[in-house]
XYZ file of C-alpha atoms in Angstrom:
775
model
C -23.700 -32.650 21.816
C -21.442 -35.704 21.623
C -17.725 -36.197 21.958
C -17.010 -34.091 18.871
C -19.181 -31.110 19.764
C -18.549 -27.707 21.238
C -15.980 -27.502 24.061
C -14.523 -30.916 23.279
C -10.734 -31.335 22.742
C -11.112 -32.752 19.252
C -7.935 -33.447 17.300
C -7.553 -31.428 14.107
C -9.132 -32.990 11.038
C -6.527 -31.269 8.886
C -3.486 -32.857 10.472
C -3.750 -36.335 9.014
C -3.238 -35.150 5.439
C -0.616 -32.594 6.452
C 1.449 -35.099 8.417
C 1.299 -37.536 5.513
C 2.476 -34.888 3.069
C -0.892 -34.830 1.320
C -1.589 -31.122 1.832
C -2.169 -28.863 -1.175
C 0.109 -25.874 -0.813
C 0.633 -23.587 -3.728
C 4.041 -24.893 -4.748
C 2.579 -28.423 -4.873
C 0.519 -27.410 -7.918
C 2.052 -28.011 -11.349
C -0.506 -27.955 -14.175
C 0.527 -28.994 -17.668
C 2.456 -26.379 -19.609
C 3.497 -24.480 -16.497
C 5.816 -21.506 -16.956
C 7.659 -19.766 -14.145
C 8.006 -16.136 -13.153
C 10.791 -14.201 -11.465
C 10.749 -10.597 -10.290
C 13.765 -8.318 -10.660
C 13.865 -6.078 -7.602
C 15.477 -2.794 -6.732
C 18.774 -2.966 -4.811
C 18.335 0.665 -3.723
C 16.236 2.162 -0.962
C 15.428 5.176 -3.093
C 16.587 5.883 -6.630
C 15.562 7.292 -9.983
C 15.459 4.799 -12.844
C 17.358 6.518 -15.653
C 17.501 3.624 -18.065
C 16.642 -0.035 -18.583
C 17.793 -2.464 -21.268
C 16.121 -5.876 -21.520
C 17.533 -6.821 -24.944
C 19.900 -9.547 -23.755
C 17.337 -10.922 -21.356
C 14.675 -11.317 -24.047
C 16.936 -13.631 -26.054
C 18.099 -15.697 -23.079
C 17.343 -19.443 -23.107
C 13.776 -20.345 -22.177
C 12.488 -16.788 -21.882
C 8.840 -16.421 -22.873
C 7.957 -12.873 -21.912
C 9.345 -9.873 -20.013
C 7.268 -7.083 -18.529
C 8.451 -3.645 -17.508
C 6.345 -0.672 -16.447
C 6.025 0.295 -20.112
C 4.250 -2.960 -21.009
C 1.863 -2.587 -18.086
C 0.973 0.932 -19.148
C 0.284 -0.289 -22.662
C -1.961 -3.013 -21.238
C -3.893 -0.464 -19.167
C -2.716 -1.923 -15.847
C -2.435 0.695 -13.118
C -1.106 0.652 -9.541
C -2.601 -1.193 -6.586
C -4.869 1.168 -4.669
C -5.319 0.856 -0.895
C -8.635 -0.679 0.187
C -8.837 0.980 3.590
C -9.109 4.768 3.773
C -8.698 6.752 7.003
C -10.746 9.729 8.158
C -8.076 12.419 8.513
C -8.250 15.147 11.140
C -9.770 18.489 10.199
C -7.561 20.445 7.836
C -5.662 17.352 6.691
C -6.175 15.077 3.681
C -5.282 11.492 2.887
C -2.201 11.461 0.674
C -2.247 7.899 -0.575
C 0.765 6.461 -2.358
C -0.522 3.501 -4.399
C 1.916 0.674 -5.049
C 3.002 0.331 -8.692
C 2.949 -3.227 -9.939
C 6.284 -2.458 -11.586
C 8.193 0.713 -10.768
C 8.640 3.121 -13.662
C 10.671 6.261 -12.965
C 11.428 5.803 -9.239
C 12.077 2.885 -6.902
C 11.183 3.555 -3.285
C 12.513 0.614 -1.272
C 14.894 -2.305 -1.508
C 12.683 -4.985 -3.017
C 10.549 -2.703 -5.184
C 9.493 -4.616 -8.311
C 11.247 -3.459 -11.500
C 10.711 -6.188 -14.117
C 8.966 -9.542 -14.435
C 10.490 -12.395 -16.423
C 8.606 -15.546 -17.409
C 10.516 -18.564 -18.686
C 10.231 -22.308 -19.013
C 11.936 -22.828 -15.637
C 12.445 -20.660 -12.596
C 16.210 -20.904 -13.014
C 15.996 -19.640 -16.585
C 13.780 -16.747 -15.493
C 16.244 -15.782 -12.769
C 19.241 -16.065 -15.095
C 17.505 -13.826 -17.632
C 16.550 -11.267 -14.998
C 20.209 -10.947 -14.089
C 20.885 -9.897 -17.691
C 18.563 -6.890 -17.421
C 20.587 -3.707 -17.192
C 19.032 -0.992 -15.029
C 20.643 2.400 -14.507
C 19.844 3.970 -11.143
C 20.515 7.424 -9.783
C 20.486 6.995 -5.988
C 18.401 9.477 -4.004
C 18.278 10.285 -0.306
C 16.520 7.502 1.579
C 14.307 8.057 4.617
C 14.206 5.254 7.171
C 12.205 5.618 10.348
C 8.971 7.589 10.531
C 10.523 9.980 13.065
C 12.989 10.992 10.323
C 10.291 11.603 7.709
C 9.114 15.127 6.952
C 5.841 16.722 5.932
C 6.426 15.712 2.316
C 6.120 12.078 3.400
C 2.914 12.600 5.420
C 0.247 10.073 4.425
C -2.385 11.300 6.857
C -2.879 12.857 10.283
C -5.645 11.644 12.572
C -6.992 12.467 15.998
C -9.499 11.095 18.480
C -11.022 12.671 21.560
C -11.244 16.118 23.095
C -7.722 17.485 23.247
C -8.730 20.575 25.208
C -10.563 18.584 27.898
C -7.577 16.253 28.239
C -5.207 19.211 28.547
C -7.345 20.573 31.370
C -7.269 17.186 33.122
C -3.481 17.159 32.932
C -3.291 20.721 34.245
C -5.313 19.758 37.315
C -3.571 16.411 37.935
C -1.698 15.556 41.125
C 0.804 13.473 39.161
C 1.611 13.008 35.475
C 3.730 10.258 33.948
C 5.089 10.047 30.426
C 7.021 7.525 28.386
C 8.600 7.562 24.931
C 8.871 4.174 23.302
C 9.236 2.323 20.033
C 6.985 -0.500 18.931
C 9.480 -2.243 16.706
C 8.930 -3.294 13.112
C 8.602 -7.046 12.586
C 8.872 -9.354 9.565
C 5.887 -11.569 8.733
C 7.996 -14.758 8.620
C 5.122 -17.118 7.786
C 6.343 -20.681 7.418
C 5.079 -20.708 3.800
C 6.174 -17.847 1.591
C 3.727 -16.116 -0.712
C 3.001 -17.531 -4.133
C 0.699 -17.268 -7.127
C -0.452 -19.679 -9.814
C -2.282 -17.949 -12.669
C -4.371 -19.538 -15.404
C -6.465 -18.044 -18.184
C -9.261 -19.625 -20.214
C -9.846 -17.509 -23.308
C -12.924 -19.516 -24.365
C -14.745 -19.251 -21.034
C -17.931 -17.220 -20.608
C -18.734 -17.204 -24.335
C -15.296 -15.953 -25.274
C -15.061 -13.181 -22.693
C -12.315 -15.129 -20.961
C -11.671 -16.008 -17.345
C -8.722 -15.591 -14.987
C -8.028 -18.094 -12.210
C -5.594 -17.152 -9.466
C -4.530 -19.687 -6.860
C -2.767 -17.930 -4.029
C -2.270 -17.716 -0.263
C -4.560 -14.879 0.753
C -6.758 -14.757 3.845
C -9.433 -12.782 1.959
C -10.122 -14.414 -1.428
C -13.362 -12.606 -2.219
C -11.867 -9.188 -1.621
C -8.831 -10.047 -3.779
C -11.194 -11.293 -6.492
C -13.128 -8.033 -6.518
C -9.956 -5.949 -6.539
C -8.507 -7.856 -9.488
C -11.750 -7.678 -11.448
C -12.815 -4.116 -10.730
C -9.516 -2.297 -10.332
C -6.709 -4.132 -12.093
C -8.276 -5.793 -15.148
C -11.613 -3.952 -15.247
C -13.644 -7.022 -16.118
C -16.767 -8.569 -14.643
C -16.362 -10.277 -11.301
C -17.447 -13.546 -12.881
C -14.324 -13.349 -15.051
C -12.004 -13.754 -12.063
C -11.799 -16.790 -9.832
C -9.586 -16.894 -6.744
C -8.705 -20.234 -5.181
C -6.982 -20.842 -1.867
C -5.982 -24.292 -0.655
C -3.753 -25.034 2.345
C -1.873 -21.994 3.643
C 1.184 -21.990 5.882
C 0.402 -18.973 8.041
C -0.869 -15.496 7.302
C -1.083 -13.282 10.429
C -2.651 -10.443 8.413
C 0.317 -9.892 6.139
C -1.104 -12.000 3.295
C -4.463 -10.220 3.162
C -3.637 -7.563 0.591
C -3.047 -7.691 -3.139
C 0.616 -7.939 -4.156
C 2.212 -7.059 -7.531
C 3.149 -10.640 -8.408
C -0.518 -11.703 -8.626
C -1.621 -9.455 -11.526
C 1.766 -10.002 -13.205
C 1.204 -13.752 -13.305
C -2.380 -13.320 -14.513
C -1.360 -10.927 -17.271
C 1.354 -13.333 -18.452
C -1.018 -16.301 -18.352
C -3.482 -14.418 -20.551
C -0.814 -13.422 -23.042
C 0.937 -16.797 -23.188
C -2.126 -19.013 -22.940
C -0.244 -21.063 -20.361
C -0.333 -21.291 -16.569
C 2.297 -19.147 -14.860
C 3.579 -19.660 -11.333
C 5.612 -17.414 -9.071
C 6.852 -18.665 -5.706
C 8.526 -16.224 -3.371
C 11.868 -17.291 -1.973
C 12.678 -16.501 1.651
C 14.876 -13.639 0.459
C 11.813 -12.239 -1.372
C 9.701 -12.596 1.737
C 11.977 -10.420 3.857
C 11.829 -7.506 1.412
C 8.372 -7.844 -0.168
C 5.964 -9.398 2.369
C 4.434 -6.421 4.127
C 5.987 -5.798 7.540
C 4.116 -5.139 10.773
C 4.080 -2.640 13.664
C 6.718 0.186 13.536
C 5.466 3.032 15.687
C 7.262 5.745 17.627
C 4.963 6.709 20.480
C 4.730 9.079 23.408
C 2.181 8.294 26.080
C 1.116 10.356 29.074
C -1.133 9.551 32.025
C -2.657 11.983 34.551
C -3.626 10.880 38.082
C -5.368 12.423 41.053
C -3.925 12.340 44.589
C -5.403 8.861 45.216
C -3.862 7.368 42.094
C -7.029 7.383 40.022
C -6.601 7.975 36.331
C -7.920 11.288 35.044
C -6.772 11.171 31.440
C -4.448 9.572 28.922
C -2.838 11.254 25.944
C -0.961 9.508 23.140
C 0.992 10.868 20.180
C 2.055 8.256 17.653
C 4.232 8.322 14.550
C 3.403 5.411 12.257
C 5.697 4.118 9.516
C 3.689 3.264 6.408
C 6.708 2.139 4.431
C 7.228 3.091 0.792
C 3.608 2.723 -0.334
C 0.141 2.693 1.186
C -0.534 -1.025 1.505
C -4.036 -2.438 1.085
C -4.934 -2.010 4.745
C -1.868 -0.082 5.791
C -3.879 2.746 7.320
C -5.698 0.374 9.693
C -3.069 -0.444 12.317
C -1.944 3.138 13.084
C -5.461 4.123 14.213
C -7.309 0.854 14.842
C -5.936 0.259 18.316
C -6.483 3.788 19.598
C -10.111 3.045 20.425
C -8.750 0.518 22.964
C -6.881 3.160 24.983
C -9.196 2.574 27.942
C -7.939 -1.001 28.109
C -9.565 -2.368 31.283
C -9.348 0.909 33.208
C -11.794 3.663 34.005
C -10.253 6.679 32.248
C -12.566 9.714 31.985
C -10.702 11.552 29.224
C -8.754 10.175 26.255
C -6.991 11.926 23.399
C -4.824 10.452 20.655
C -3.002 11.866 17.662
C -1.445 9.871 14.828
C 0.880 10.984 12.063
C 1.395 8.285 9.430
C 4.345 8.836 7.125
C 5.877 7.085 4.164
C 9.517 6.004 4.282
C 11.869 4.072 2.010
C 11.176 0.713 3.614
C 8.915 -2.279 2.991
C 5.246 -1.187 3.274
C 3.493 -2.065 6.518
C 0.099 -3.720 6.855
C -1.884 -5.283 9.721
C 0.043 -7.889 11.676
C -1.543 -10.095 14.334
C -3.581 -7.642 16.413
C -3.533 -4.767 13.898
C -2.860 -1.835 16.208
C -4.278 -3.211 19.432
C -0.991 -4.742 20.671
C 0.784 -1.458 19.964
C -1.641 0.516 22.133
C -1.727 -2.121 24.858
C 2.060 -2.059 25.094
C 1.971 1.703 25.656
C -0.726 1.527 28.352
C 0.748 -1.324 30.366
C 4.275 0.077 30.270
C 2.955 3.439 31.429
C 1.131 1.825 34.351
C 4.412 0.391 35.617
C 6.255 3.694 35.114
C 3.542 5.639 36.921
C 3.457 3.212 39.839
C 7.202 3.521 40.262
C 7.088 7.313 40.141
C 4.260 7.464 42.683
C 5.941 4.842 44.896
C 2.844 2.671 44.615
C 2.542 -1.070 44.119
C 2.003 -1.646 40.389
C -0.729 -4.231 40.944
C -2.524 -1.946 43.383
C -2.409 0.929 40.900
C -4.037 -1.304 38.312
C -6.673 -2.557 40.735
C -7.509 0.977 41.797
C -8.337 1.908 38.214
C -10.138 -1.217 36.998
C -13.655 -0.874 35.644
C -15.702 -2.587 38.396
C -18.157 -5.403 37.554
C -21.185 -3.306 38.503
C -20.371 -0.724 35.784
C -21.048 -3.118 32.908
C -22.141 -2.713 30.206
C -19.516 0.029 30.090
C -19.317 2.753 27.472
C -15.713 3.866 27.024
C -14.771 7.461 26.140
C -13.787 6.126 22.688
C -17.300 4.817 22.023
C -16.901 1.093 22.654
C -19.579 -0.726 24.619
C -17.920 -3.434 26.743
C -20.124 -6.299 27.838
C -19.672 -7.983 31.216
C -16.087 -8.390 32.486
C -14.544 -9.207 35.851
C -11.003 -7.916 35.589
C -10.135 -8.223 39.296
C -10.997 -11.924 39.386
C -8.847 -12.584 36.322
C -5.900 -10.710 37.876
C -6.298 -12.723 41.093
C -6.371 -15.989 39.168
C -3.354 -15.108 37.054
C -1.326 -14.034 40.097
C -2.228 -17.240 41.883
C -1.157 -19.407 38.947
C 2.099 -17.467 38.637
C 2.778 -17.674 42.391
C 3.225 -13.910 42.524
C 3.472 -14.036 46.320
C 6.489 -16.318 46.177
C 8.377 -14.193 43.685
C 10.653 -12.351 46.123
C 12.097 -15.675 47.231
C 12.870 -16.536 43.619
C 14.447 -13.108 43.140
C 16.760 -13.648 46.129
C 17.744 -17.108 44.875
C 18.571 -15.666 41.458
C 20.678 -12.951 43.064
C 22.721 -15.603 44.821
C 23.416 -17.127 41.396
C 24.522 -13.762 40.032
C 21.295 -13.207 38.098
C 18.766 -10.389 38.159
C 15.169 -11.627 38.226
C 12.018 -9.679 37.469
C 8.298 -10.233 37.205
C 5.884 -8.334 34.991
C 2.143 -8.093 34.491
C -0.004 -6.905 31.606
C -3.787 -6.666 31.539
C -5.638 -6.526 28.295
C -9.023 -6.360 26.640
C -9.573 -6.152 22.899
C -12.419 -5.815 20.471
C -12.874 -8.828 18.193
C -15.482 -10.914 16.491
C -16.627 -8.539 13.764
C -18.753 -5.553 14.730
C -18.677 -2.189 12.933
C -21.066 -3.477 10.269
C -19.007 -6.521 9.273
C -20.855 -9.718 8.461
C -20.232 -13.235 7.231
C -22.364 -15.716 5.324
C -22.621 -19.497 5.370
C -24.477 -21.842 3.042
C -25.474 -25.373 4.024
C -26.189 -28.028 1.427
C -27.739 -31.281 2.620
C -27.108 -34.417 0.562
C -29.532 -37.295 0.127
C -28.168 -39.208 3.142
C -28.109 -36.240 5.499
C -24.484 -35.260 5.093
C -23.781 -31.547 5.155
C -21.478 -29.353 3.098
C -20.868 -25.903 4.523
C -19.640 -23.103 2.284
C -18.049 -20.338 4.333
C -16.686 -16.942 3.338
C -14.049 -17.263 6.046
C -10.599 -18.508 5.015
C -8.302 -20.710 7.053
C -4.551 -20.160 6.947
C -3.620 -22.659 9.635
C -6.352 -22.146 12.267
C -8.155 -25.459 11.611
C -11.472 -24.127 10.336
C -12.350 -27.580 9.031
C -12.229 -28.911 12.568
C -13.908 -25.924 14.220
C -16.767 -25.657 11.751
C -17.276 -29.430 11.869
C -17.633 -29.231 15.642
C -20.292 -26.543 15.297
C -22.252 -28.660 12.817
C -21.814 -31.748 14.993
C -23.214 -29.727 17.902
C -26.393 -29.037 15.949
C -26.833 -32.239 13.924
C -24.852 -34.917 15.802
C -23.213 -35.950 12.536
C -19.873 -37.780 12.389
C -17.110 -35.760 10.788
C -17.057 -37.970 7.710
C -20.565 -36.681 6.972
C -19.419 -33.049 7.152
C -17.552 -31.229 4.396
C -16.145 -27.726 4.771
C -15.531 -25.588 1.683
C -13.631 -22.294 1.736
C -11.401 -20.424 -0.660
C -13.272 -20.618 -3.984
C -14.888 -17.411 -5.167
C -16.850 -19.256 -7.869
C -18.907 -21.161 -5.299
C -18.720 -18.646 -2.435
C -19.939 -15.358 -3.827
C -19.323 -13.229 -0.758
C -16.975 -13.478 2.174
C -15.142 -11.252 4.597
C -12.282 -13.705 4.989
C -10.187 -14.108 8.097
C -8.951 -11.366 10.398
C -9.684 -9.653 13.697
C -10.371 -12.973 15.478
C -13.750 -13.071 13.740
C -13.754 -16.393 11.884
C -15.371 -18.398 14.674
C -17.516 -15.681 16.304
C -18.749 -14.321 12.962
C -18.201 -17.181 10.482
C -19.293 -19.689 13.105
C -22.210 -17.423 13.948
C -23.392 -17.618 10.333
C -23.129 -21.421 10.442
C -25.153 -21.435 13.673
C -27.901 -19.292 12.137
C -28.020 -21.477 9.046
C -28.128 -24.633 11.193
C -31.053 -23.324 13.194
C -32.912 -22.498 9.976
C -32.375 -26.032 8.683
C -33.509 -27.597 11.952
C -36.650 -25.439 12.147
C -37.672 -26.447 8.643
C -36.795 -30.079 9.339
C -39.019 -29.941 12.451
C -41.967 -28.799 10.380
C -41.413 -31.681 7.978
C -40.930 -34.186 10.812
C -44.068 -32.940 12.554
C -46.036 -33.430 9.348
C -44.710 -36.971 8.964
C -45.435 -37.810 12.622
C -48.787 -36.016 12.583
C -47.664 -33.899 15.509
C -47.115 -30.245 16.270
C -43.703 -28.817 15.402
C -43.751 -27.044 18.769
C -43.747 -30.451 20.500
C -40.672 -31.727 18.665
C -37.215 -31.928 20.173
C -34.185 -32.576 17.970
C -31.403 -34.414 19.783
C -28.908 -37.169 19.001
C -29.922 -37.183 15.359
C -33.600 -37.845 16.135
C -36.754 -35.740 16.076
C -38.730 -36.780 19.146
C -42.270 -35.824 20.103
C -41.992 -34.749 23.724
C -43.636 -37.122 26.187
C -44.110 -39.916 23.634
C -42.075 -42.612 21.943
C -42.760 -41.123 18.522
C -39.575 -40.293 16.675
C -38.056 -40.029 13.241
C -34.394 -39.906 12.295
C -32.540 -37.079 10.618
C -31.800 -39.124 7.431
C -35.499 -40.030 7.112
C -36.520 -36.376 7.323
C -33.858 -35.428 4.790
C -35.141 -38.007 2.323
C -38.696 -36.818 2.838
C -37.659 -33.198 2.305
C -36.657 -34.077 -1.260
C -40.081 -35.543 -2.123
C -42.725 -32.837 -2.678
C -45.558 -35.265 -1.999
C -44.385 -35.837 1.586
C -44.120 -32.170 2.536
C -46.551 -29.916 4.385
C -48.582 -27.587 2.216
C -46.539 -24.619 1.041
C -43.175 -26.105 2.055
C -40.502 -25.947 -0.641
C -38.495 -29.126 -1.256
C -35.007 -29.480 0.211
C -33.268 -28.280 3.351
C -30.463 -26.238 1.823
C -30.211 -22.756 3.254
C -27.996 -19.709 3.555
C -27.636 -17.278 6.433
C -25.723 -14.079 7.053
C -24.628 -13.089 10.531
C -24.074 -9.417 11.335
C -23.069 -8.959 14.977
C -24.543 -5.925 16.714
C -21.377 -5.315 18.701
C -17.815 -6.507 18.978
C -16.834 -9.288 21.323
C -14.489 -8.382 24.177
C -12.075 -11.116 25.288
C -9.822 -10.073 28.141
C -7.077 -11.457 30.320
C -3.961 -11.030 32.406
C -0.407 -12.071 31.443
C 2.480 -12.577 33.870
C 6.097 -13.150 32.830
C 9.259 -13.818 34.819
C 12.720 -13.254 33.411
C 16.303 -13.570 34.542
C 19.106 -11.362 33.252
C 22.797 -12.200 33.135
C 24.347 -8.808 33.992
C 27.700 -9.787 32.435
C 26.232 -10.467 28.977
C 22.800 -8.847 28.984
C 21.160 -12.138 28.040
C 17.496 -12.296 28.996
C 16.003 -15.697 29.783
C 12.254 -16.120 30.032
C 11.849 -18.305 33.123
C 8.084 -18.690 33.298
C 4.973 -17.407 31.611
C 1.326 -17.696 32.566
C -1.872 -16.087 31.413
C -5.530 -16.346 32.281
C -8.092 -15.356 29.669
C -11.825 -15.092 29.275
C -12.498 -16.027 25.656
C -16.142 -16.843 26.223
C -17.301 -20.350 25.364
C -14.339 -22.523 24.362
C -15.066 -24.284 21.088
C -12.043 -26.592 21.283
C -9.502 -26.405 24.135
C -6.703 -27.774 21.946
C -7.250 -25.262 19.169
C -7.573 -22.464 21.711
C -4.310 -23.369 23.425
C -2.554 -23.547 20.057
C -3.784 -20.094 19.083
C -2.690 -18.579 22.384
C 0.702 -20.280 22.393
C 1.438 -19.246 18.810
C 0.537 -15.651 19.601
C 2.690 -15.726 22.724
C 5.671 -16.922 20.702
C 5.214 -14.060 18.252
C 4.852 -11.469 20.999
C 7.830 -12.795 22.938
C 9.856 -12.778 19.730
C 8.992 -9.134 19.166
C 9.829 -8.241 22.758
C 13.226 -9.931 22.959
C 14.591 -10.881 19.546
C 13.046 -9.678 16.305
C 14.919 -6.652 14.990
C 14.085 -5.361 11.502
C 17.115 -3.119 11.142
C 17.704 -0.697 8.252
C 20.759 1.412 7.543
C 20.602 5.058 6.461
C 20.466 4.089 2.774
C 17.401 1.901 3.220
C 19.241 -1.422 3.128
C 17.596 -4.107 5.237
C 20.357 -5.405 7.491
C 18.283 -8.308 8.788
C 17.324 -9.870 5.469
C 17.604 -13.535 6.370
C 17.230 -15.852 9.342
C 20.979 -15.554 9.828
C 20.362 -11.975 10.978
C 16.687 -11.901 11.956
C 16.149 -13.833 15.161
C 12.905 -15.783 15.572
C 12.129 -17.550 18.858
C 12.986 -21.240 18.974
C 11.406 -23.886 21.151
C 14.230 -23.714 23.697
C 13.746 -19.946 24.066
C 10.320 -20.507 25.593
C 9.321 -22.021 28.924
C 6.085 -23.930 29.370
C 3.388 -21.446 28.411
C 0.852 -21.824 31.202
C -2.563 -20.871 29.839
C -5.928 -21.084 31.614
C -9.339 -20.269 30.175
C -12.212 -18.701 32.097
C -15.663 -18.836 30.514
C -18.142 -15.977 30.377
C -20.311 -16.452 27.268
C -20.400 -13.528 24.880
C -23.889 -12.119 24.239
C -22.873 -11.142 20.697
C -23.357 -14.495 18.928
C -25.300 -17.730 19.309
C -22.199 -19.669 20.318
C -21.062 -17.307 23.099
C -17.525 -17.282 21.626
C -15.340 -14.166 21.799
C -12.285 -14.951 19.630
C -8.704 -15.655 20.608
C -6.341 -15.250 17.662
C -4.529 -12.087 18.728
C -4.464 -12.301 22.521
C -1.054 -13.924 22.861
C 0.665 -11.399 20.615
C -1.055 -8.530 22.437
C -0.383 -9.424 26.052
C 3.131 -10.831 25.913
C 5.294 -7.829 24.852
C 4.295 -5.588 27.797
C 4.395 -8.481 30.271
C 7.927 -9.434 29.188
C 9.307 -5.879 29.086
C 7.677 -5.056 32.426
C 9.413 -8.102 33.877
C 12.734 -7.067 32.361
C 12.537 -3.532 33.714
C 11.572 -4.946 37.102
C 14.730 -7.083 37.036
C 16.798 -3.963 36.369
C 14.918 -1.569 38.662
C 17.627 -1.382 41.322
C 19.959 -0.021 38.638
C 17.587 2.858 37.981
C 16.715 1.642 34.478
C 13.275 2.997 33.630
C 12.636 1.529 30.187
C 14.217 -0.593 27.460
C 12.799 -0.553 23.968
C 11.941 -3.692 22.075
C 13.593 -5.843 20.998
C 15.455 -6.191 24.289
C 18.440 -7.955 22.752
C 21.437 -8.943 24.840
C 23.450 -6.083 23.372
C 20.758 -3.524 24.171
C 20.298 -4.809 27.727
C 24.058 -5.047 28.330
C 24.524 -1.451 27.154
C 21.789 -0.260 29.503
C 23.395 -2.122 32.419
C 26.824 -0.706 31.636
C 25.424 2.789 31.515
C 23.724 2.292 34.861
C 26.765 0.608 36.454
C 29.102 3.392 35.410
C 26.873 5.842 37.268
C 26.547 3.695 40.416
C 28.625 4.130 43.547
C 29.978 0.587 43.868
C 30.404 -0.121 40.157
C 28.396 -3.361 40.386
C 24.804 -4.262 39.500
């Protein structure tokens, strides 16, 4: 409805203020009397704390307060417990390792919090922290989950019928296997984490109230955790505010030690306290993502049809069990079918603690890890069976007539057409012309390869999740929507405004979007799993329909007509087949006057709705990458990239393209560049952007994205969700292309990140074994 409605390429409402420097990020906030916090962190990967002296620091200029573990214990402040809990396999238990807010007797990773200093300025707090004397007794550090033992086991988990899968493998005509690493990545959000804490001792009749302004994606959950677990006060005594956020990607969802530290100091000092993480903090305290050592196996019959898949995964939890740290190791396993018909599936996971930064969900939360395994295995199997890799995929696709399709892992896919998407992606990538491009590259001394990755993922809520929205209608018909979702760069203000414009035909200046205030939004799931638009938007749609239905009854009463005969369009209620009409503002004004309402109708149009989807949404697509390799240096250049996706109804093509392109950049970075390297003592060797390589604009070609529309049946809008697709599909597509470029050398696999040094070493190893000594 209108040029600003659904499917229109509307420019982001948010950008005007951001481009003018008028955004409200956390470090922009400076209330009167502000004090500043600084965290002293462990320089050891694993050590016993044998002594600590803060005497000199307490008398340093500007110092207001210093906390150690002893002060927290005295204040009754315990560790941060994980929110998510796994269901371990039979005979195994969940051995959680909660994160201490400040370490007491043992530090478990470089970056572990040891003391918290609050001073008049940040510089004074840092100077004082450097005066704290800590005696450490270094202990053996464990880095890499494959090096961890049973003592470090957090949980073991399994899915499927292992015996049935073993029988399928025993009867198979061909079996393929692959060992791989899904490399650990740093969050690297453009805005570091931060916290601004305030305390009002007189609030709530003297019971007091905390206010935390921070950068979380899930303010209501953080509010409840602070109230119930950390401070053990009523929920009404904690308010969490979130303003503009410079990226989250899942890593900012959980509660971090700095937040309760700032709140505790604000209560004790009676002054606001702010902590802003520096980039050096971010590398060693923002929860990392991925980090799995996996073995995958596929069993085929004589015609190349899949019989079974079996996966064994070691997951690195890091030093502590992060808030949702148990999610990623198991979450993606239910997607092991991907887009293929696989009769039997079995997966095992062993999650272990190590002396590294804790891991938490990172864009895709387990689904990209599993997809990478499946799509790499498809290429390996095709090569071993001397079969075209596209044909092997086609032969195993779930056909359109099988939908809705119940996977062996219990997911119920709605309608998909995988073959058509593959055809479209191959056409856009000019797959047929690739061999000519390979020959041309060879003449230039380059090795060129092309790779494909298919994907489907579950998004949009499901599994009992829900989201609420409240609409308040002002006297002139403007609408304020209160949503429990939380933007961290995705342009919710624009997206939600488009939904409301679709229903009410209101200009954007008549629409106000409110998120990130737990005092006015009592419940909210927040943002994650690509559910903000399908689920949060679904709640707005339900609420909008409720408002319109009530407004129709009022309009019908005013027009002396039947509500069933009314049509609401272009801001007017029209009686079908007549010229009788009444405008939206007139109905709104009437709704506020009891004397003008039908009998039994309550005044006002405000309403609230909760949307609980019955099933997940299932976006799917096909990614195709082309790379060239310089055999003399190992440098990999991404020459072209295209993908075709079915995301359901497209709310805004510009926002959709931005989400996909951002995800692609992250996935490509993981595949080729991002290397979170630790030494044997637990020291992070890539602790700054001097050592940790993020993709730059000139590392990426034009990212050719095309959308195909099949409306989802799971919400009123028909939207499936798109936030994680780029990060899921790009790593296998890029690595498949790289291995294809090196196939004539007999190179079967290269682990991520495929850095120049790693690729060069693989080429040298292959060349030394070749007959002519040349690639």
